[in-house]
Coordinates of C-alpha atoms and ligand atoms in Angstrom, one line a residue:
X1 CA 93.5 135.0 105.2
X2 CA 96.6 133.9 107.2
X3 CA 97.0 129.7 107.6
X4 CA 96.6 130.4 111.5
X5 CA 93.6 132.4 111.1
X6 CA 92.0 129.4 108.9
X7 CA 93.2 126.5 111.4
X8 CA 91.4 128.8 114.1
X9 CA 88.5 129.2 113.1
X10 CA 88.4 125.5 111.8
X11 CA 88.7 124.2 115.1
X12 CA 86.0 126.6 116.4
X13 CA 83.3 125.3 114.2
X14 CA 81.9 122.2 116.5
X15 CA 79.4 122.7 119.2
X16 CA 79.6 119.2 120.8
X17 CA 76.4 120.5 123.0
X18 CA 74.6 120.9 119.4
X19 CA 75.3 117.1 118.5
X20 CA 74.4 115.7 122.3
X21 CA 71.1 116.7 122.7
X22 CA 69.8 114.6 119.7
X23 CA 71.5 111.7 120.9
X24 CA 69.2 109.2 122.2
X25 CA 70.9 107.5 125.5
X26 CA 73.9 108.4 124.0
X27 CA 73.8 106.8 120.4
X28 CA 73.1 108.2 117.2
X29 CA 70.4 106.4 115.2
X30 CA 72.6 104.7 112.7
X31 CA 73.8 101.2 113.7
X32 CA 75.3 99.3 111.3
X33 CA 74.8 96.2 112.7
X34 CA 71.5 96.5 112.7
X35 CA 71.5 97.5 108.9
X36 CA 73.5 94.6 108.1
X37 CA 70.9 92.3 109.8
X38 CA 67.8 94.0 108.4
X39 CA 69.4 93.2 105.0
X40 CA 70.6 89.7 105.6
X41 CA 67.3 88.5 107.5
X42 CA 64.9 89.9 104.6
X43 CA 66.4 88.1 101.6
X44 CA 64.4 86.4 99.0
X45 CA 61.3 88.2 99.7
X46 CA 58.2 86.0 98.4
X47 CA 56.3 87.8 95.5
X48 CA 52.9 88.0 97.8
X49 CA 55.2 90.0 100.8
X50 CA 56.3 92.4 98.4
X51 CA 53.1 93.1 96.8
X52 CA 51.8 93.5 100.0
X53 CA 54.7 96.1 100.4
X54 CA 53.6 97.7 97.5
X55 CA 50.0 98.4 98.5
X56 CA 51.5 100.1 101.5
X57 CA 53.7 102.1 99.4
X58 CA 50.2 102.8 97.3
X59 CA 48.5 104.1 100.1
X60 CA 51.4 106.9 100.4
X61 CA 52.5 105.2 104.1
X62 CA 56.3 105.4 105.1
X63 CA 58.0 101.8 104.8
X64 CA 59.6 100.3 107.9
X65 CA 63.2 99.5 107.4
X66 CA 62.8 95.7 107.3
X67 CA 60.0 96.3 104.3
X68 CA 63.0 99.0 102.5
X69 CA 64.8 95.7 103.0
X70 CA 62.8 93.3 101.7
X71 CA 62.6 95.6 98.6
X72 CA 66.0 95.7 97.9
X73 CA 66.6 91.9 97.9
X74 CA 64.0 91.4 95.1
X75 CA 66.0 89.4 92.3
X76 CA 63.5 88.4 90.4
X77 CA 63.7 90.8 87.3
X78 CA 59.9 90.6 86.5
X79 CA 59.0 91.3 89.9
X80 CA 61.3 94.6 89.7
X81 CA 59.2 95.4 86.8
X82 CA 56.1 95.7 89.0
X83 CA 58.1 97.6 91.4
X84 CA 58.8 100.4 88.8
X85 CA 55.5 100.2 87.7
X86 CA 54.3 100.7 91.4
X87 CA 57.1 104.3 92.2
X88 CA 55.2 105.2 89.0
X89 CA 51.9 105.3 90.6
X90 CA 53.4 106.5 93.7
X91 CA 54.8 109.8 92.0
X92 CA 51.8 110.1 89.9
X93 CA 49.6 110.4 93.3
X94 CA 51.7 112.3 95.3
X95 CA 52.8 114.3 93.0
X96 CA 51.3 113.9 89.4
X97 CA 53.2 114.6 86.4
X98 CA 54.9 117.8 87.6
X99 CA 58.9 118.0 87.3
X100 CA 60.5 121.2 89.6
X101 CA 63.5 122.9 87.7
X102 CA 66.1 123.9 89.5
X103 CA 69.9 125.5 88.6
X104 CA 73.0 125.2 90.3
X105 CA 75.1 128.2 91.6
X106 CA 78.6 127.3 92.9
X107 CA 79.6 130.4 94.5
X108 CA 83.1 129.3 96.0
X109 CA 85.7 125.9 95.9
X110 CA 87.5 127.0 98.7
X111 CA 87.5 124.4 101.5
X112 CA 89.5 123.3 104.5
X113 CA 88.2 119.9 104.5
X114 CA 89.9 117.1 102.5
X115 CA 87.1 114.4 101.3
X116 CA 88.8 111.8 99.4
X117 CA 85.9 112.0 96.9
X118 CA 85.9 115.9 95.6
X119 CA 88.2 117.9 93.6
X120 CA 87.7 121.0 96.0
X121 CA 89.3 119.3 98.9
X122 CA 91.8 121.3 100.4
X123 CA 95.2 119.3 99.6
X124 CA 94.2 118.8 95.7
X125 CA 96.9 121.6 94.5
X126 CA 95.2 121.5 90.7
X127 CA 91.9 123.1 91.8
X128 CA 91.8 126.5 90.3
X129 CA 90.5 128.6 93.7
X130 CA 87.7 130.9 93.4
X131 CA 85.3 132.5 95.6
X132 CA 82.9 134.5 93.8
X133 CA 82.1 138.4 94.9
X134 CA 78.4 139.7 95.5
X135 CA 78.5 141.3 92.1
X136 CA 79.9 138.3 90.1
X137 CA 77.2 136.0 91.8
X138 CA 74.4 138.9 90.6
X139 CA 75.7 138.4 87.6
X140 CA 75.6 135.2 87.3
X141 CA 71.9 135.1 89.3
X142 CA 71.2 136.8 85.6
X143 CA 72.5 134.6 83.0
X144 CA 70.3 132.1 85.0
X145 CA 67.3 134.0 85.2
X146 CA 68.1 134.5 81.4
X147 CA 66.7 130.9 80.8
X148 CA 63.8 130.9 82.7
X149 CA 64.9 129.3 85.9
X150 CA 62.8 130.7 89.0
X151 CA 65.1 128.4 91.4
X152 CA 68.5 128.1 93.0
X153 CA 70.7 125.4 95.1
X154 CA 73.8 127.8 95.9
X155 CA 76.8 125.3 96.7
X156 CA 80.0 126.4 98.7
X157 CA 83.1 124.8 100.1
X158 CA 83.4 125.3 103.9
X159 CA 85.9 127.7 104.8
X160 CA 86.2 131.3 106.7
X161 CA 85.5 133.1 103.5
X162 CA 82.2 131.5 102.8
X163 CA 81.1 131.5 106.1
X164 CA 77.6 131.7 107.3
X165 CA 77.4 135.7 106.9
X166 CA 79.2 135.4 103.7
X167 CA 75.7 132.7 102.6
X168 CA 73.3 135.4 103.8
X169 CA 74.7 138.0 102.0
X170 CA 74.6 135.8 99.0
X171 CA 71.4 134.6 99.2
X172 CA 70.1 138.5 99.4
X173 CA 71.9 139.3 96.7
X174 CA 70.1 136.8 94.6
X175 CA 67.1 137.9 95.3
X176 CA 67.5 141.2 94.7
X177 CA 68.1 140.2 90.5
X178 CA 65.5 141.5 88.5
X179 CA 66.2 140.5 85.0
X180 CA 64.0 142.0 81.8
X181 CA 62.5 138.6 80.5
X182 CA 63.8 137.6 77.2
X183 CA 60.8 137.9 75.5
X184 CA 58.0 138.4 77.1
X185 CA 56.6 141.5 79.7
X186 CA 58.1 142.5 82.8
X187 CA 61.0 141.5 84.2
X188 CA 62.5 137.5 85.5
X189 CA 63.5 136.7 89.2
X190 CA 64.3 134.2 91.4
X191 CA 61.6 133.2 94.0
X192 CA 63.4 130.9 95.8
X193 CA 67.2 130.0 97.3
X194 CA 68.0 126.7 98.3
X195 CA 71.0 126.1 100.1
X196 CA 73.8 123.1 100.1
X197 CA 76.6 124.1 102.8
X198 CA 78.5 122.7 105.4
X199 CA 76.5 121.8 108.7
X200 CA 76.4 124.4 111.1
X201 CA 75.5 125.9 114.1
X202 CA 71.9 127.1 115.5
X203 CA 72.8 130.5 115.6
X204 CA 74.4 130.6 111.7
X205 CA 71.3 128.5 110.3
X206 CA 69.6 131.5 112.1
X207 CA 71.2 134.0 110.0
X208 CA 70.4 132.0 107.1
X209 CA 66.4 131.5 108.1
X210 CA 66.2 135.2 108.5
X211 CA 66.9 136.4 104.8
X212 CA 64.5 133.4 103.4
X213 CA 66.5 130.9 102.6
X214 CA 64.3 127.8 101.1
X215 CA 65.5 124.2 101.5
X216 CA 68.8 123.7 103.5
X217 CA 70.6 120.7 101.5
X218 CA 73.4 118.2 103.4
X219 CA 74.5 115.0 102.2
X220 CA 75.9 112.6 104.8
X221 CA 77.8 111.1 101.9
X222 CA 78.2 107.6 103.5
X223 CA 76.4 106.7 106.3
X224 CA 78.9 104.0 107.4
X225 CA 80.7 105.5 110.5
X226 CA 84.4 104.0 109.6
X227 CA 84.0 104.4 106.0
X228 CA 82.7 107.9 106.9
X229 CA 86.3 108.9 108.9
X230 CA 88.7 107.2 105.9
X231 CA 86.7 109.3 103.4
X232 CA 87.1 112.5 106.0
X233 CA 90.5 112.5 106.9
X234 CA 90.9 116.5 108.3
X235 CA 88.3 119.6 108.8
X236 CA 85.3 119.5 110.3
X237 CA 83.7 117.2 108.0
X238 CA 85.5 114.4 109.7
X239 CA 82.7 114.8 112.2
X240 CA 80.7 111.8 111.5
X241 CA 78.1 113.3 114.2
X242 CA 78.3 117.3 113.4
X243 CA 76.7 116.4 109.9
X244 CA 74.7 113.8 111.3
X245 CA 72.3 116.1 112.9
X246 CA 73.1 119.2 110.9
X247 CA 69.7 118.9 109.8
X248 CA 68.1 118.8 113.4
X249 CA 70.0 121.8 114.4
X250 CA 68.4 123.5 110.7
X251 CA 65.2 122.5 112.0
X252 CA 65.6 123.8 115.9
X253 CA 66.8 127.0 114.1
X254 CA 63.2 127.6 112.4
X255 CA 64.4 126.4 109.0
X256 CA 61.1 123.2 108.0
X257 CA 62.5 122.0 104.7
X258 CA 65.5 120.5 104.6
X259 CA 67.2 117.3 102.3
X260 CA 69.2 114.7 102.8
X261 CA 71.1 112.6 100.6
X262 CA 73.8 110.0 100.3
X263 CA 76.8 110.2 97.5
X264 CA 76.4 106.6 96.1
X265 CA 79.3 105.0 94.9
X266 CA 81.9 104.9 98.1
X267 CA 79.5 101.6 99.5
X268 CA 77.4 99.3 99.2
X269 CA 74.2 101.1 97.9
X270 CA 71.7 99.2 99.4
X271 CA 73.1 100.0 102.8
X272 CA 73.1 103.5 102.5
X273 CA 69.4 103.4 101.1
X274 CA 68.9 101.9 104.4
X275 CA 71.1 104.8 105.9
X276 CA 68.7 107.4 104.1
X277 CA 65.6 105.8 105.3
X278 CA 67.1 105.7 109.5
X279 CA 68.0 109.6 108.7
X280 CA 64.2 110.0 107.7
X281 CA 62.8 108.1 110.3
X282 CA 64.7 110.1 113.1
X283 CA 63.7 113.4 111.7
X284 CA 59.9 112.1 111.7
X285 CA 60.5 110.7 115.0
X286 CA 62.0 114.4 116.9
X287 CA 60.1 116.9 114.8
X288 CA 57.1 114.9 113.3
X289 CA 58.4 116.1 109.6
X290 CA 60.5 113.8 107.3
X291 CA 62.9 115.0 104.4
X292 CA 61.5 117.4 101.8
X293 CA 64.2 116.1 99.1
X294 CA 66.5 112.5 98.9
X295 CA 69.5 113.2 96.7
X296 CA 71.8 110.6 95.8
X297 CA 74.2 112.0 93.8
X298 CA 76.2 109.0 92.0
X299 CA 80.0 109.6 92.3
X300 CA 81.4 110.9 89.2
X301 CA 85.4 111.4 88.0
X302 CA 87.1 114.2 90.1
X303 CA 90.1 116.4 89.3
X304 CA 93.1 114.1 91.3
X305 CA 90.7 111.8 93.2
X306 CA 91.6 108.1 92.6
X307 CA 88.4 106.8 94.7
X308 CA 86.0 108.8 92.6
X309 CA 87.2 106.9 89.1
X310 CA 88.0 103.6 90.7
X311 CA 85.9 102.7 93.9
X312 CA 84.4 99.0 93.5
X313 CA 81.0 100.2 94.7
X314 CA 80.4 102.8 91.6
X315 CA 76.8 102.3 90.9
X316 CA 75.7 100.7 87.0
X317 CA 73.0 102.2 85.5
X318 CA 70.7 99.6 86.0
X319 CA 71.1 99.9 90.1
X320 CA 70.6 103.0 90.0
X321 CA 67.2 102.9 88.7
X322 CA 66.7 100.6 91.6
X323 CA 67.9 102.3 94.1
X324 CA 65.6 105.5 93.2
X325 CA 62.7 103.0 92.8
X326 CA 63.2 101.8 96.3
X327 CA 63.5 105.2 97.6
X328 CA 60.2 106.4 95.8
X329 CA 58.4 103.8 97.5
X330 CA 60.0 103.6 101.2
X331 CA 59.5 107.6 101.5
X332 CA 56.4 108.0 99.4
X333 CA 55.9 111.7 100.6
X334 CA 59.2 112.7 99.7
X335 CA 60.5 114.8 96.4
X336 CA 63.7 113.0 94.4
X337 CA 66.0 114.8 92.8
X338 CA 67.5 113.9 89.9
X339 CA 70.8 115.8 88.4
X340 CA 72.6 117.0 85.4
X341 CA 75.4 114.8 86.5
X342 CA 73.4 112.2 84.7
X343 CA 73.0 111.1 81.3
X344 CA 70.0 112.2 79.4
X345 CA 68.8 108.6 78.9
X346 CA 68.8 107.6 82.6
X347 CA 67.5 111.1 83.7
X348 CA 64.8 109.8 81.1
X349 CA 64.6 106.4 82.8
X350 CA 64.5 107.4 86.4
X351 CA 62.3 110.4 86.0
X352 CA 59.5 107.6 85.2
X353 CA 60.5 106.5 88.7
X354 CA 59.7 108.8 90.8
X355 CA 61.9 111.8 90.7
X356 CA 60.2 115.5 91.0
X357 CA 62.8 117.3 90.9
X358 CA 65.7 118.2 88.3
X359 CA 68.2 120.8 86.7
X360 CA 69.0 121.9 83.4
X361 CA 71.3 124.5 81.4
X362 CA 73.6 123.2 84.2
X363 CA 77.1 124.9 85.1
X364 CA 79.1 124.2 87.8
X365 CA 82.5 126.0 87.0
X366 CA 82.9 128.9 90.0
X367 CA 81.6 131.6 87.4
X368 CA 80.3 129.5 84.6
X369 CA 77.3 130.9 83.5
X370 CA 78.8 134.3 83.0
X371 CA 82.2 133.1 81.9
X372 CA 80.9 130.9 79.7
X373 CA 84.0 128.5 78.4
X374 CA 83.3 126.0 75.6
X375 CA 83.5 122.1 77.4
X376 CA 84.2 121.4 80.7
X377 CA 87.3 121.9 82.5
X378 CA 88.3 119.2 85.1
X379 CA 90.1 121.3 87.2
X380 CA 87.8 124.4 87.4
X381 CA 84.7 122.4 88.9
X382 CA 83.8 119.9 91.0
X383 CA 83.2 117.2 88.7
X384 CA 82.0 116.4 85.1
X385 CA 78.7 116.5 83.7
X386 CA 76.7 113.7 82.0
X387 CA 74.1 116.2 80.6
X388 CA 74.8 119.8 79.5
X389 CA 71.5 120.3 77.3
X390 CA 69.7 124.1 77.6
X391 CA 66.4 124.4 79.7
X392 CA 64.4 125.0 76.8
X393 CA 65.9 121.4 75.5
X394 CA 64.6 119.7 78.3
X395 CA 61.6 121.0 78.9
X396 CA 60.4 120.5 75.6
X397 CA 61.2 116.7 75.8
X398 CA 59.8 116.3 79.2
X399 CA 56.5 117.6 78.0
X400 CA 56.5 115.8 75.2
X401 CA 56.8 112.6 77.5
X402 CA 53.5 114.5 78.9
X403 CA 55.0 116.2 82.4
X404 CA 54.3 119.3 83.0
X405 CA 57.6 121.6 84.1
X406 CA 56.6 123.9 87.5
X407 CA 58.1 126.7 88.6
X408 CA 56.0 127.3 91.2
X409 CA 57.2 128.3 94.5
X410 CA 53.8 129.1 96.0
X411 CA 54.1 126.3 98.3
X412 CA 56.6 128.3 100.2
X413 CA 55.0 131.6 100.4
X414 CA 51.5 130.8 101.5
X415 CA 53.1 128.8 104.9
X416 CA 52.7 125.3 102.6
X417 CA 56.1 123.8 104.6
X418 CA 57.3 121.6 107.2
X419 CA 54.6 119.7 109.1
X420 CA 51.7 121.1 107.1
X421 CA 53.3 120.5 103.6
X422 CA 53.8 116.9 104.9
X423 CA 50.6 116.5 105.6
X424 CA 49.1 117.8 102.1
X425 CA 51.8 115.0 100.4
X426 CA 50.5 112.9 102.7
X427 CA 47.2 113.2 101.8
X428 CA 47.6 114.0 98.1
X429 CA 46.3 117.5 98.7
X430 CA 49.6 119.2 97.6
X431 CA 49.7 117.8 94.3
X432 CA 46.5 118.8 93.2
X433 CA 47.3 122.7 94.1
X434 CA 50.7 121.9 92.4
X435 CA 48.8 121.2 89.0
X436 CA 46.9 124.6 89.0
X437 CA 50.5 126.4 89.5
X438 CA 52.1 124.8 87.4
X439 CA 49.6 125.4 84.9
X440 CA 50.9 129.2 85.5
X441 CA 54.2 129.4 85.8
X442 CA 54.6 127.2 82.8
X443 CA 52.5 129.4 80.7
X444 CA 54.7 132.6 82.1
X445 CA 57.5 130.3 81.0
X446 CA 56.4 129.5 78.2
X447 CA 55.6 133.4 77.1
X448 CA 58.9 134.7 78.6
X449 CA 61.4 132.1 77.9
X450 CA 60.5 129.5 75.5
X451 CA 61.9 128.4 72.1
X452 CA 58.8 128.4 69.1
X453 CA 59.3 124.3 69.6
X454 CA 58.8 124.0 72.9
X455 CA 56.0 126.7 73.2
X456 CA 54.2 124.7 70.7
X457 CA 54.1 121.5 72.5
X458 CA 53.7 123.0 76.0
X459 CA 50.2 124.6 74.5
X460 CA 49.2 120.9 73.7
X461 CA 50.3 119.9 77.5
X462 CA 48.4 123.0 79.3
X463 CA 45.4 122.3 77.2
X464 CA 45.5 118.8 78.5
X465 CA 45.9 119.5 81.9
X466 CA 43.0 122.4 81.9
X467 CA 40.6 119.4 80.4
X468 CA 41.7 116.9 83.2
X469 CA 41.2 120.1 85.8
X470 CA 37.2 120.8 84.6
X471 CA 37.0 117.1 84.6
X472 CA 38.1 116.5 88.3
X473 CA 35.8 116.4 91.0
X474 CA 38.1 117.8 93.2
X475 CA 38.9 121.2 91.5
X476 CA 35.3 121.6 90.7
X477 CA 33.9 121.1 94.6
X478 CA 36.7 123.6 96.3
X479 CA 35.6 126.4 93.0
X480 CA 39.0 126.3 91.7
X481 CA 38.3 125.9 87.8
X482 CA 36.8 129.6 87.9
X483 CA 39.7 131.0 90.0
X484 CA 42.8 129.1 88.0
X485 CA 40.9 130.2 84.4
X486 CA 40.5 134.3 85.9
X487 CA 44.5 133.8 86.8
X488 CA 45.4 132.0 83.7
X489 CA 43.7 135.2 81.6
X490 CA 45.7 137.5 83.9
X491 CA 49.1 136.3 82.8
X492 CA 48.4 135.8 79.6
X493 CA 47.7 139.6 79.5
X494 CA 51.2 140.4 81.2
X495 CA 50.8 139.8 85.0
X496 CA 53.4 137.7 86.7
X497 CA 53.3 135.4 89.9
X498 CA 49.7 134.7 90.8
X499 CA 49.1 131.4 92.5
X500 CA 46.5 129.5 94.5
Ligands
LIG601 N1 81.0 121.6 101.0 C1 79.7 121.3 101.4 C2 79.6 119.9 101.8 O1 80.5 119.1 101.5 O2 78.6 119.6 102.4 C3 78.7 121.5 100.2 C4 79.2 121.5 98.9 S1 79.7 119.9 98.2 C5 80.5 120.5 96.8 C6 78.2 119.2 97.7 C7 78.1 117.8 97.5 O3 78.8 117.4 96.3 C8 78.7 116.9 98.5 O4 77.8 116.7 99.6 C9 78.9 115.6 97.8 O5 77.9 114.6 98.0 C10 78.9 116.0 96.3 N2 80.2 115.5 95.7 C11 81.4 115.7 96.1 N3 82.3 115.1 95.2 C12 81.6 114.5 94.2 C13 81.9 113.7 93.1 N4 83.1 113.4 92.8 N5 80.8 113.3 92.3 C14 79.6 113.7 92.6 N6 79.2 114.4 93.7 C15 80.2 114.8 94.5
LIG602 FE1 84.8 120.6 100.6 FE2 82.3 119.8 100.3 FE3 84.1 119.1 98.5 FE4 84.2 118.0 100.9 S1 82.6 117.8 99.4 S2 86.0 118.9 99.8 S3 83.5 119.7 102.2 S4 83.4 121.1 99.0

């Protein structure tokens, strides 16, 4: 594609009319000011305010942001401890002891944007370039279907070449793979496609609604609107305001689940906690549903980006697990995701938390599960990862921390999104129909996919979870202990993909 070609169809990508109408009186919904108040007029929280906090949190209610605020001035290191205690609950009653697996697919690193933070940005001249064809990302739609995974985020660049039709194609493509299962009858596939792309217009996120595309994933990376433009130099992702609402546009285009996040490590984190929450409460506030996912993705070394190894606001370990902990219980209804750019210890840690949702057998070189290189190469991918352990792996320690793994996508296919999944989080409904699918697609998991270890353990966990199913009222008064053992027989016997 010729330079001029690019720059035109760069400068075409912004429809100011698409950012304008969500404006309210002009203004976007982040003011910094205000953030900066919230957090300097609710310091040293008394123990009694955040308890009471707390209970709120309990009874699965979205926090306000001067409560979010109050939460993250806690010092007191005891108190803290009651605060992870409390996301704990929270997860467990929203969403039990189920973990979603998800695996990455980067499909293309070419980009005409030039964030400070990431090794695909246009001007770093060491990024190998690579955009990957529709029979190199079947094939590598296999190798992942090889380990089990049911689920996909597909990640591109933004440029011409991985343009909106150039997504759609990809994401039919995908789920055309039919895989023969490693071990066990019939044949692997992915159920569902997530998406993380540049924002874009109604009509594109159109093209991607109509060929089923699942959650549609953008980070606003800082929500700080001068930090935002030093970060952004050139592209369109110097539009503060395009991204901004790229999710309001995904949701006027038909598409109900969508995720936000923030890259922590460019500022202050408890400001763009506060950031996240704002984003929330304006999607609540103009279409009634909040965020399916929160990502916060913590800034990791990048091929030629100084900011990314040396910014003073790189997150420790120990604030990280605070600033998840303070997500979990200002957006109760919400699913966390947690990645492989982490180290397995603090996936450990923050999984207890609150996070649902994770990946494994992680690669995110442009072909890497096909091509499959020994270590990681720097200038190949997007960044290095803190965790490159198998599925299998971490599976078989999660259940042996006693969570269940899900693959279930059900939620999806029986109209379980948007405004009504929001209301079965809300009222712990979900959950409960989560347990008696994940009950299934583990055992097809466990049949098709699993190592002797892990199969071994994962028997102890289903039969633990069947007791705790004949045991709740719940299950018993809507007749679904009959129906989950009749579909539970069925797979066992070969059939694949039943759910409630
Ligand atoms: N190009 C699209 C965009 O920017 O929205 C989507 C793909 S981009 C590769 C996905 C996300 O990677 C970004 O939103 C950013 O948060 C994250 N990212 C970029 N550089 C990173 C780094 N050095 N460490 C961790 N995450 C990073
Ligand atoms: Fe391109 Fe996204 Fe990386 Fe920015 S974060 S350089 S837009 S791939």
């Amino acid at each position: 594609m010729s330079a001029l070609a690019e720059k035109e169809w760069t400068e075409n990508v912004i429809k100011q009319e698409e950012i304008d109408k969500y404006l309210i009186n002009g203004r976007d919904f982040i003011d910094e000011r205000v953030i900066h108040e919230k957090l300097v007029n609710n310091q040293n929280p008394d123990k009694q305010q955040v308890r009471d906090i707390l209970q709120k949190s309990l009874s699965v209610e979205r926090l306000s942001p001067d409560e979010t605020a109050a939460l993250l001035n806690v010092k007191d290191e005891e108190l803290w401890e009651e605060m992870y205690q409390a996301a704990y609950e929270v997860k467990r009653k929203v969403y039990d002891n189920r973990i979603v697996f998800f695996a990455p697919l980067y499909c293309s690193n070419l980009c005409v944007n030039n964030c400070a933070y990431c090794g695909f940005r246009k001007d770093n001249k060491a990024e190998k370039r690579r955009i990957l064809s529709m029979e190199e990302i079947k094939r590598e739609t296999e190798c992942i279907v090889d380990e089990g995974h049911k689920r996909l985020i597909v990640v591109y660049g933004e440029h011409p070449l991985s343009d909106a039709d150039y997504i759609a194609e990809s994401i039919e493509n995908i789920y055309s793979v039919r895989k023969k299962s490693r071990y066990g009858p019939g044949y692997g596939s992915i159920r569902r496609v997530n998406v993380n792309a540049a924002p874009m217009s109604i009509t594109d996120l159109r093209k991607l609604w109509k060929v089923g595309i699942g959650t549609y994933q953008v980070f606003q990376e800082t929500y700080d609107h001068k930090l935002y433009e030093k970060l952004h130099p050139s592209g369109p992702k110097s539009n503060y305001l395009w991204r901004l609402y790229s999710l309001h546009r995904a949701m006027d285009a038909g598409i109900d689940d969508l995720a936000i996040g923030a890259l922590f490590g460019l500022n202050d984190w408890r400001f763009e906690v506060m950031g996240l929450l704002y984003h929330a409460i304006d999607l609540e506030r103009q279409f009634d549903i909040g965020p399916h996912t929160i990502s916060f993705p913590r800034m990791t070394p990048a091929s030629g980006s100084d900011i990314s190894k040396n910014s003073k606001y790189l997150v420790s370990d120990g604030d990280f697990k605070k600033l998840v902990t303070v997500l979990r219980l200002s957006v109760p209804y919400t699913g966390l995701i947690i990645t492989a750019r982490e180290k397995p210890e603090l996936r450990r840690d923050v999984i207890k938390v609150g996070c649902t949702q994770t990946d494994a057998s992680t690669k995110i070189g442009i072909g890497g599960y096909s091509e499959a290189a020994e270590g990681q190469d720097e200038d190949k991918q997007q960044f290095t990862l803190g965790d490159t352990r198998s599925l299998d792996e971490v599976i078989r320690e999660l259940a042996e921390m006693g969570m269940i793994t899900s693959f279930c996508t059900a939620g999806y296919r029986c109209g379980r999104t948007g405004d009504k999944i929001m209301g079965l989080l809300k009222n712990c409904v979900e959950g409960k129909f989560c347990k008696l699918n994940a009950i299934l697609t583990y055992r097809e998991y466990l049949d098709d996919y699993a190592s002797e270890d892990t199969r071994k353990v994962g028997e102890k966990l289903i039969e633990r979870e069947m007791d705790e199913i004949k045991a709740a009222p719940f299950f018993r008064e809507h007749n679904l202990v009959e129906k989950l053992e009749e579909y539970y027989e069925r797979i066992c016997n070969g059939e694949r993909d039943l759910y409630l």
